[in-house]
PDB file of N, CA and C in Angstrom:
ATOM      1  N   UNK A   1     -29.793  16.485  46.779  1.00 51.00           N
ATOM      2  CA  UNK A   1     -29.997  16.977  48.123  1.00 51.00           C
ATOM      3  C   UNK A   1     -29.153  18.216  48.353  1.00 51.00           C
ATOM      4  N   UNK A   2     -29.318  18.847  49.498  1.00 66.00           N
ATOM      5  CA  UNK A   2     -28.534  20.036  49.836  1.00 66.00           C
ATOM      6  C   UNK A   2     -27.068  19.705  50.059  1.00 66.00           C
ATOM      7  N   UNK A   3     -26.745  18.435  50.280  1.00 74.00           N
ATOM      8  CA  UNK A   3     -25.368  18.037  50.520  1.00 74.00           C
ATOM      9  C   UNK A   3     -24.608  17.702  49.237  1.00 74.00           C
ATOM     10  N   UNK A   4     -25.306  17.615  48.102  1.00 79.00           N
ATOM     11  CA  UNK A   4     -24.656  17.311  46.835  1.00 79.00           C
ATOM     12  C   UNK A   4     -23.819  18.506  46.407  1.00 79.00           C
ATOM     13  N   UNK A   5     -22.523  18.282  46.098  1.00 87.00           N
ATOM     14  CA  UNK A   5     -21.700  19.410  45.669  1.00 87.00           C
ATOM     15  C   UNK A   5     -22.232  20.026  44.372  1.00 87.00           C
ATOM     16  N   UNK A   6     -22.094  21.334  44.225  1.00 89.00           N
ATOM     17  CA  UNK A   6     -22.564  22.051  43.047  1.00 89.00           C
ATOM     18  C   UNK A   6     -21.398  22.825  42.445  1.00 89.00           C
ATOM     19  N   UNK A   7     -21.419  22.964  41.131  1.00 88.00           N
ATOM     20  CA  UNK A   7     -20.409  23.750  40.431  1.00 88.00           C
ATOM     21  C   UNK A   7     -21.094  24.666  39.436  1.00 88.00           C
ATOM     22  N   UNK A   8     -20.490  25.817  39.200  1.00 90.00           N
ATOM     23  CA  UNK A   8     -20.964  26.719  38.147  1.00 90.00           C
ATOM     24  C   UNK A   8     -20.377  26.243  36.833  1.00 90.00           C
ATOM     25  N   UNK A   9     -21.244  25.949  35.878  1.00 84.00           N
ATOM     26  CA  UNK A   9     -20.816  25.418  34.586  1.00 84.00           C
ATOM     27  C   UNK A   9     -21.165  26.393  33.467  1.00 84.00           C
ATOM     28  N   UNK A  10     -20.248  26.560  32.539  1.00 82.00           N
ATOM     29  CA  UNK A  10     -20.465  27.396  31.359  1.00 82.00           C
ATOM     30  C   UNK A  10     -21.068  26.521  30.272  1.00 82.00           C
ATOM     31  N   UNK A  11     -22.248  26.876  29.810  1.00 78.00           N
ATOM     32  CA  UNK A  11     -22.952  26.099  28.795  1.00 78.00           C
ATOM     33  C   UNK A  11     -22.645  26.637  27.409  1.00 78.00           C
ATOM     34  N   UNK A  12     -22.950  25.826  26.405  1.00 74.00           N
ATOM     35  CA  UNK A  12     -22.668  26.186  25.021  1.00 74.00           C
ATOM     36  C   UNK A  12     -23.332  27.499  24.623  1.00 74.00           C
ATOM     37  N   UNK A  13     -24.501  27.788  25.159  1.00 82.00           N
ATOM     38  CA  UNK A  13     -25.209  29.021  24.778  1.00 82.00           C
ATOM     39  C   UNK A  13     -24.638  30.265  25.471  1.00 82.00           C
ATOM     40  N   UNK A  14     -23.555  30.087  26.261  1.00 86.00           N
ATOM     41  CA  UNK A  14     -22.923  31.213  26.933  1.00 86.00           C
ATOM     42  C   UNK A  14     -23.416  31.458  28.352  1.00 86.00           C
ATOM     43  N   UNK A  15     -24.470  30.780  28.746  1.00 87.00           N
ATOM     44  CA  UNK A  15     -25.004  30.967  30.096  1.00 87.00           C
ATOM     45  C   UNK A  15     -24.163  30.190  31.115  1.00 87.00           C
ATOM     46  N   UNK A  16     -24.311  30.560  32.364  1.00 89.00           N
ATOM     47  CA  UNK A  16     -23.641  29.865  33.463  1.00 89.00           C
ATOM     48  C   UNK A  16     -24.729  29.385  34.411  1.00 89.00           C
ATOM     49  N   UNK A  17     -24.683  28.097  34.757  1.00 85.00           N
ATOM     50  CA  UNK A  17     -25.670  27.532  35.684  1.00 85.00           C
ATOM     51  C   UNK A  17     -24.954  26.754  36.763  1.00 85.00           C
ATOM     52  N   UNK A  18     -25.432  26.876  37.965  1.00 88.00           N
ATOM     53  CA  UNK A  18     -24.896  26.103  39.088  1.00 88.00           C
ATOM     54  C   UNK A  18     -25.692  24.806  39.159  1.00 88.00           C
ATOM     55  N   UNK A  19     -24.986  23.675  39.015  1.00 86.00           N
ATOM     56  CA  UNK A  19     -25.658  22.374  38.958  1.00 86.00           C
ATOM     57  C   UNK A  19     -25.022  21.391  39.936  1.00 86.00           C
ATOM     58  N   UNK A  20     -25.836  20.447  40.428  1.00 87.00           N
ATOM     59  CA  UNK A  20     -25.280  19.377  41.260  1.00 87.00           C
ATOM     60  C   UNK A  20     -24.303  18.528  40.437  1.00 87.00           C
ATOM     61  N   UNK A  21     -23.225  18.102  41.089  1.00 87.00           N
ATOM     62  CA  UNK A  21     -22.205  17.294  40.431  1.00 87.00           C
ATOM     63  C   UNK A  21     -22.181  15.911  41.081  1.00 87.00           C
ATOM     64  N   UNK A  22     -22.150  14.881  40.237  1.00 87.00           N
ATOM     65  CA  UNK A  22     -22.057  13.501  40.703  1.00 87.00           C
ATOM     66  C   UNK A  22     -20.920  12.810  39.952  1.00 87.00           C
ATOM     67  N   UNK A  23     -20.478  11.697  40.465  1.00 87.00           N
ATOM     68  CA  UNK A  23     -19.488  10.871  39.769  1.00 87.00           C
ATOM     69  C   UNK A  23     -20.203   9.591  39.336  1.00 87.00           C
ATOM     70  N   UNK A  24     -20.262   9.374  38.027  1.00 87.00           N
ATOM     71  CA  UNK A  24     -20.869   8.147  37.497  1.00 87.00           C
ATOM     72  C   UNK A  24     -19.836   7.035  37.588  1.00 87.00           C
ATOM     73  N   UNK A  25     -20.242   5.874  38.041  1.00 92.00           N
ATOM     74  CA  UNK A  25     -19.279   4.776  38.174  1.00 92.00           C
ATOM     75  C   UNK A  25     -18.696   4.400  36.822  1.00 92.00           C
ATOM     76  N   UNK A  26     -19.507   4.448  35.752  1.00 89.00           N
ATOM     77  CA  UNK A  26     -18.990   4.192  34.403  1.00 89.00           C
ATOM     78  C   UNK A  26     -20.012   4.621  33.360  1.00 89.00           C
ATOM     79  N   UNK A  27     -19.493   4.858  32.163  1.00 85.00           N
ATOM     80  CA  UNK A  27     -20.324   5.105  30.983  1.00 85.00           C
ATOM     81  C   UNK A  27     -19.798   4.187  29.899  1.00 85.00           C
ATOM     82  N   UNK A  28     -20.703   3.538  29.187  1.00 83.00           N
ATOM     83  CA  UNK A  28     -20.316   2.679  28.082  1.00 83.00           C
ATOM     84  C   UNK A  28     -21.029   3.174  26.832  1.00 83.00           C
ATOM     85  N   UNK A  29     -20.271   3.357  25.775  1.00 77.00           N
ATOM     86  CA  UNK A  29     -20.833   3.881  24.538  1.00 77.00           C
ATOM     87  C   UNK A  29     -20.144   3.207  23.361  1.00 77.00           C
ATOM     88  N   UNK A  30     -20.904   2.467  22.573  1.00 71.00           N
ATOM     89  CA  UNK A  30     -20.339   1.820  21.396  1.00 71.00           C
ATOM     90  C   UNK A  30     -19.163   0.906  21.689  1.00 71.00           C
ATOM     91  N   UNK A  31     -19.215   0.210  22.828  1.00 76.00           N
ATOM     92  CA  UNK A  31     -18.145  -0.708  23.172  1.00 76.00           C
ATOM     93  C   UNK A  31     -16.966  -0.063  23.865  1.00 76.00           C
ATOM     94  N   UNK A  32     -17.018   1.228  24.084  1.00 77.00           N
ATOM     95  CA  UNK A  32     -15.953   1.923  24.792  1.00 77.00           C
ATOM     96  C   UNK A  32     -16.477   2.313  26.159  1.00 77.00           C
ATOM     97  N   UNK A  33     -15.703   1.984  27.186  1.00 82.00           N
ATOM     98  CA  UNK A  33     -16.138   2.220  28.556  1.00 82.00           C
ATOM     99  C   UNK A  33     -15.175   3.178  29.253  1.00 82.00           C
ATOM    100  N   UNK A  34     -15.734   4.127  29.991  1.00 83.00           N
ATOM    101  CA  UNK A  34     -14.933   5.039  30.807  1.00 83.00           C
ATOM    102  C   UNK A  34     -15.464   4.990  32.226  1.00 83.00           C
ATOM    103  N   UNK A  35     -14.571   4.859  33.179  1.00 87.00           N
ATOM    104  CA  UNK A  35     -14.953   4.783  34.594  1.00 87.00           C
ATOM    105  C   UNK A  35     -14.798   6.137  35.270  1.00 87.00           C
ATOM    106  N   UNK A  36     -15.565   6.336  36.338  1.00 87.00           N
ATOM    107  CA  UNK A  36     -15.488   7.520  37.196  1.00 87.00           C
ATOM    108  C   UNK A  36     -15.571   8.822  36.399  1.00 87.00           C
ATOM    109  N   UNK A  37     -16.692   9.036  35.754  1.00 85.00           N
ATOM    110  CA  UNK A  37     -16.914  10.231  34.940  1.00 85.00           C
ATOM    111  C   UNK A  37     -17.718  11.256  35.733  1.00 85.00           C
ATOM    112  N   UNK A  38     -17.198  12.472  35.823  1.00 85.00           N
ATOM    113  CA  UNK A  38     -17.905  13.558  36.501  1.00 85.00           C
ATOM    114  C   UNK A  38     -19.085  13.968  35.620  1.00 85.00           C
ATOM    115  N   UNK A  39     -20.248  14.164  36.247  1.00 85.00           N
ATOM    116  CA  UNK A  39     -21.447  14.535  35.496  1.00 85.00           C
ATOM    117  C   UNK A  39     -22.231  15.601  36.257  1.00 85.00           C
ATOM    118  N   UNK A  40     -22.857  16.477  35.507  1.00 84.00           N
ATOM    119  CA  UNK A  40     -23.737  17.494  36.083  1.00 84.00           C
ATOM    120  C   UNK A  40     -25.171  17.022  35.926  1.00 84.00           C
ATOM    121  N   UNK A  41     -25.996  17.340  36.896  1.00 80.00           N
ATOM    122  CA  UNK A  41     -27.402  16.970  36.865  1.00 80.00           C
ATOM    123  C   UNK A  41     -28.215  18.226  36.560  1.00 80.00           C
ATOM    124  N   UNK A  42     -28.860  18.241  35.394  1.00 76.00           N
ATOM    125  CA  UNK A  42     -29.673  19.401  34.998  1.00 76.00           C
ATOM    126  C   UNK A  42     -31.015  19.320  35.714  1.00 76.00           C
ATOM    127  N   UNK A  43     -31.287  20.317  36.529  1.00 71.00           N
ATOM    128  CA  UNK A  43     -32.541  20.370  37.276  1.00 71.00           C
ATOM    129  C   UNK A  43     -33.466  21.402  36.639  1.00 71.00           C
ATOM    130  N   UNK A  44     -34.751  21.176  36.782  1.00 67.00           N
ATOM    131  CA  UNK A  44     -35.735  22.159  36.315  1.00 67.00           C
ATOM    132  C   UNK A  44     -35.486  22.617  34.877  1.00 67.00           C
ATOM    133  N   UNK A  45     -35.241  21.641  33.999  1.00 65.00           N
ATOM    134  CA  UNK A  45     -34.973  21.961  32.598  1.00 65.00           C
ATOM    135  C   UNK A  45     -35.956  21.224  31.706  1.00 65.00           C
ATOM    136  N   UNK A  46     -37.170  21.783  31.532  1.00 67.00           N
ATOM    137  CA  UNK A  46     -38.139  21.114  30.667  1.00 67.00           C
ATOM    138  C   UNK A  46     -37.582  20.970  29.254  1.00 67.00           C
ATOM    139  N   UNK A  47     -37.747  19.796  28.698  1.00 66.00           N
ATOM    140  CA  UNK A  47     -37.278  19.554  27.343  1.00 66.00           C
ATOM    141  C   UNK A  47     -35.775  19.374  27.239  1.00 66.00           C
ATOM    142  N   UNK A  48     -35.093  19.264  28.377  1.00 65.00           N
ATOM    143  CA  UNK A  48     -33.641  19.104  28.372  1.00 65.00           C
ATOM    144  C   UNK A  48     -33.266  17.767  27.758  1.00 65.00           C
ATOM    145  N   UNK A  49     -32.292  17.782  26.863  1.00 65.00           N
ATOM    146  CA  UNK A  49     -31.769  16.567  26.263  1.00 65.00           C
ATOM    147  C   UNK A  49     -30.413  16.266  26.883  1.00 65.00           C
ATOM    148  N   UNK A  50     -30.236  15.083  27.486  1.00 66.00           N
ATOM    149  CA  UNK A  50     -28.929  14.748  28.062  1.00 66.00           C
ATOM    150  C   UNK A  50     -27.848  14.797  26.986  1.00 66.00           C
ATOM    151  N   UNK A  51     -26.640  15.174  27.387  1.00 71.00           N
ATOM    152  CA  UNK A  51     -25.550  15.249  26.427  1.00 71.00           C
ATOM    153  C   UNK A  51     -24.248  14.822  27.059  1.00 71.00           C
ATOM    154  N   UNK A  52     -23.300  14.475  26.218  1.00 73.00           N
ATOM    155  CA  UNK A  52     -21.967  14.122  26.675  1.00 73.00           C
ATOM    156  C   UNK A  52     -21.129  15.391  26.678  1.00 73.00           C
ATOM    157  N   UNK A  53     -20.524  15.680  27.794  1.00 76.00           N
ATOM    158  CA  UNK A  53     -19.703  16.877  27.897  1.00 76.00           C
ATOM    159  C   UNK A  53     -18.227  16.548  27.837  1.00 76.00           C
ATOM    160  N   UNK A  54     -17.424  17.558  28.087  1.00 75.00           N
ATOM    161  CA  UNK A  54     -15.982  17.391  27.987  1.00 75.00           C
ATOM    162  C   UNK A  54     -15.412  16.441  29.030  1.00 75.00           C
ATOM    163  N   UNK A  55     -16.125  16.241  30.148  1.00 73.00           N
ATOM    164  CA  UNK A  55     -15.616  15.297  31.148  1.00 73.00           C
ATOM    165  C   UNK A  55     -15.578  13.870  30.598  1.00 73.00           C
ATOM    166  N   UNK A  56     -16.344  13.586  29.563  1.00 77.00           N
ATOM    167  CA  UNK A  56     -16.316  12.288  28.887  1.00 77.00           C
ATOM    168  C   UNK A  56     -15.568  12.375  27.560  1.00 77.00           C
ATOM    169  N   UNK A  57     -15.845  13.401  26.783  1.00 80.00           N
ATOM    170  CA  UNK A  57     -15.267  13.507  25.436  1.00 80.00           C
ATOM    171  C   UNK A  57     -13.765  13.766  25.431  1.00 80.00           C
ATOM    172  N   UNK A  58     -13.216  14.248  26.531  1.00 79.00           N
ATOM    173  CA  UNK A  58     -11.777  14.535  26.569  1.00 79.00           C
ATOM    174  C   UNK A  58     -10.927  13.280  26.402  1.00 79.00           C
ATOM    175  N   UNK A  59     -11.519  12.115  26.597  1.00 77.00           N
ATOM    176  CA  UNK A  59     -10.789  10.860  26.449  1.00 77.00           C
ATOM    177  C   UNK A  59     -10.784  10.333  25.016  1.00 77.00           C
ATOM    178  N   UNK A  60     -11.375  11.085  24.097  1.00 80.00           N
ATOM    179  CA  UNK A  60     -11.530  10.624  22.720  1.00 80.00           C
ATOM    180  C   UNK A  60     -10.997  11.626  21.708  1.00 80.00           C
ATOM    181  N   UNK A  61     -10.632  11.104  20.552  1.00 83.00           N
ATOM    182  CA  UNK A  61     -10.432  11.919  19.368  1.00 83.00           C
ATOM    183  C   UNK A  61     -11.809  11.901  18.700  1.00 83.00           C
ATOM    184  N   UNK A  62     -12.432  13.047  18.512  1.00 83.00           N
ATOM    185  CA  UNK A  62     -13.790  13.058  17.972  1.00 83.00           C
ATOM    186  C   UNK A  62     -13.947  14.153  16.938  1.00 83.00           C
ATOM    187  N   UNK A  63     -14.894  13.943  16.047  1.00 85.00           N
ATOM    188  CA  UNK A  63     -15.212  14.931  15.026  1.00 85.00           C
ATOM    189  C   UNK A  63     -16.645  14.725  14.557  1.00 85.00           C
ATOM    190  N   UNK A  64     -17.177  15.730  13.877  1.00 88.00           N
ATOM    191  CA  UNK A  64     -18.528  15.646  13.323  1.00 88.00           C
ATOM    192  C   UNK A  64     -18.480  15.104  11.907  1.00 88.00           C
ATOM    193  N   UNK A  65     -19.436  14.267  11.574  1.00 90.00           N
ATOM    194  CA  UNK A  65     -19.700  13.827  10.204  1.00 90.00           C
ATOM    195  C   UNK A  65     -21.179  14.063   9.979  1.00 90.00           C
ATOM    196  N   UNK A  66     -21.506  15.181   9.344  1.00 89.00           N
ATOM    197  CA  UNK A  66     -22.910  15.568   9.198  1.00 89.00           C
ATOM    198  C   UNK A  66     -23.480  15.863  10.568  1.00 89.00           C
ATOM    199  N   UNK A  67     -24.567  15.170  10.925  1.00 87.00           N
ATOM    200  CA  UNK A  67     -25.190  15.399  12.230  1.00 87.00           C
ATOM    201  C   UNK A  67     -24.785  14.344  13.264  1.00 87.00           C
ATOM    202  N   UNK A  68     -23.701  13.615  12.982  1.00 85.00           N
ATOM    203  CA  UNK A  68     -23.218  12.583  13.902  1.00 85.00           C
ATOM    204  C   UNK A  68     -21.850  12.975  14.448  1.00 85.00           C
ATOM    205  N   UNK A  69     -21.561  12.518  15.665  1.00 81.00           N
ATOM    206  CA  UNK A  69     -20.229  12.668  16.246  1.00 81.00           C
ATOM    207  C   UNK A  69     -19.548  11.307  16.165  1.00 81.00           C
ATOM    208  N   UNK A  70     -18.360  11.270  15.601  1.00 84.00           N
ATOM    209  CA  UNK A  70     -17.575  10.047  15.507  1.00 84.00           C
ATOM    210  C   UNK A  70     -16.533  10.074  16.624  1.00 84.00           C
ATOM    211  N   UNK A  71     -16.554   9.046  17.471  1.00 81.00           N
ATOM    212  CA  UNK A  71     -15.620   8.934  18.594  1.00 81.00           C
ATOM    213  C   UNK A  71     -14.599   7.843  18.309  1.00 81.00           C
ATOM    214  N   UNK A  72     -13.332   8.140  18.561  1.00 81.00           N
ATOM    215  CA  UNK A  72     -12.283   7.132  18.484  1.00 81.00           C
ATOM    216  C   UNK A  72     -11.458   7.268  19.748  1.00 81.00           C
ATOM    217  N   UNK A  73     -11.170   6.151  20.373  1.00 74.00           N
ATOM    218  CA  UNK A  73     -10.416   6.233  21.625  1.00 74.00           C
ATOM    219  C   UNK A  73      -8.966   6.593  21.329  1.00 74.00           C
ATOM    220  N   UNK A  74      -8.373   7.346  22.263  1.00 68.00           N
ATOM    221  CA  UNK A  74      -6.953   7.657  22.183  1.00 68.00           C
ATOM    222  C   UNK A  74      -6.182   6.385  22.457  1.00 68.00           C
ATOM    223  N   UNK A  75      -4.977   6.320  22.007  1.00 61.00           N
ATOM    224  CA  UNK A  75      -4.144   5.141  22.223  1.00 61.00           C
ATOM    225  C   UNK A  75      -3.558   5.100  23.629  1.00 61.00           C
ATOM    226  N   UNK A  76      -3.715   6.162  24.398  1.00 53.00           N
ATOM    227  CA  UNK A  76      -3.206   6.202  25.755  1.00 53.00           C
ATOM    228  C   UNK A  76      -4.350   6.560  26.695  1.00 53.00           C
ATOM    229  N   UNK A  77      -4.104   6.538  27.969  1.00 51.00           N
ATOM    230  CA  UNK A  77      -5.147   6.884  28.937  1.00 51.00           C
ATOM    231  C   UNK A  77      -5.744   5.652  29.566  1.00 51.00           C
ATOM    232  N   UNK A  78      -6.866   5.870  30.250  1.00 52.00           N
ATOM    233  CA  UNK A  78      -7.481   4.770  30.987  1.00 52.00           C
ATOM    234  C   UNK A  78      -8.787   4.324  30.347  1.00 52.00           C
ATOM    235  N   UNK A  79      -8.866   4.420  29.032  1.00 49.00           N
ATOM    236  CA  UNK A  79     -10.042   3.945  28.296  1.00 49.00           C
ATOM    237  C   UNK A  79      -9.937   2.445  28.092  1.00 49.00           C
ATOM    238  N   UNK A  80     -11.031   1.736  28.302  1.00 51.00           N
ATOM    239  CA  UNK A  80     -11.054   0.300  28.068  1.00 51.00           C
ATOM    240  C   UNK A  80     -12.061  -0.009  26.970  1.00 51.00           C
ATOM    241  N   UNK A  81     -11.671  -0.797  25.984  1.00 52.00           N
ATOM    242  CA  UNK A  81     -12.589  -1.251  24.953  1.00 52.00           C
ATOM    243  C   UNK A  81     -13.239  -2.530  25.467  1.00 52.00           C
ATOM    244  N   UNK A  82     -14.573  -2.553  25.494  1.00 50.00           N
ATOM    245  CA  UNK A  82     -15.282  -3.738  25.956  1.00 50.00           C
ATOM    246  C   UNK A  82     -15.235  -4.805  24.877  1.00 50.00           C
ATOM    247  N   UNK A  83     -15.225  -6.063  25.302  1.00 47.00           N
ATOM    248  CA  UNK A  83     -15.189  -7.181  24.342  1.00 47.00           C
ATOM    249  C   UNK A  83     -16.462  -7.948  24.392  1.00 47.00           C
TER     250      UNK A  83
END
């Protein structure tokens, strides 16, 4: 809506887009859960593939192995491992 806050975000391709910003109550990935994650909503993007940005990845030690990203939680912070 018009009341949703928007931010200008720098994308990997070098472009800048103003997008609506929301706070996700939580994201769970591979048994690792993070609460209150800031997320941008891509509008009018045909063929857009959702991705994890730095607002989520900053809580992890991560690296590429071929075409995969390996995530490991930091030993500190507010990350919770689900059981």
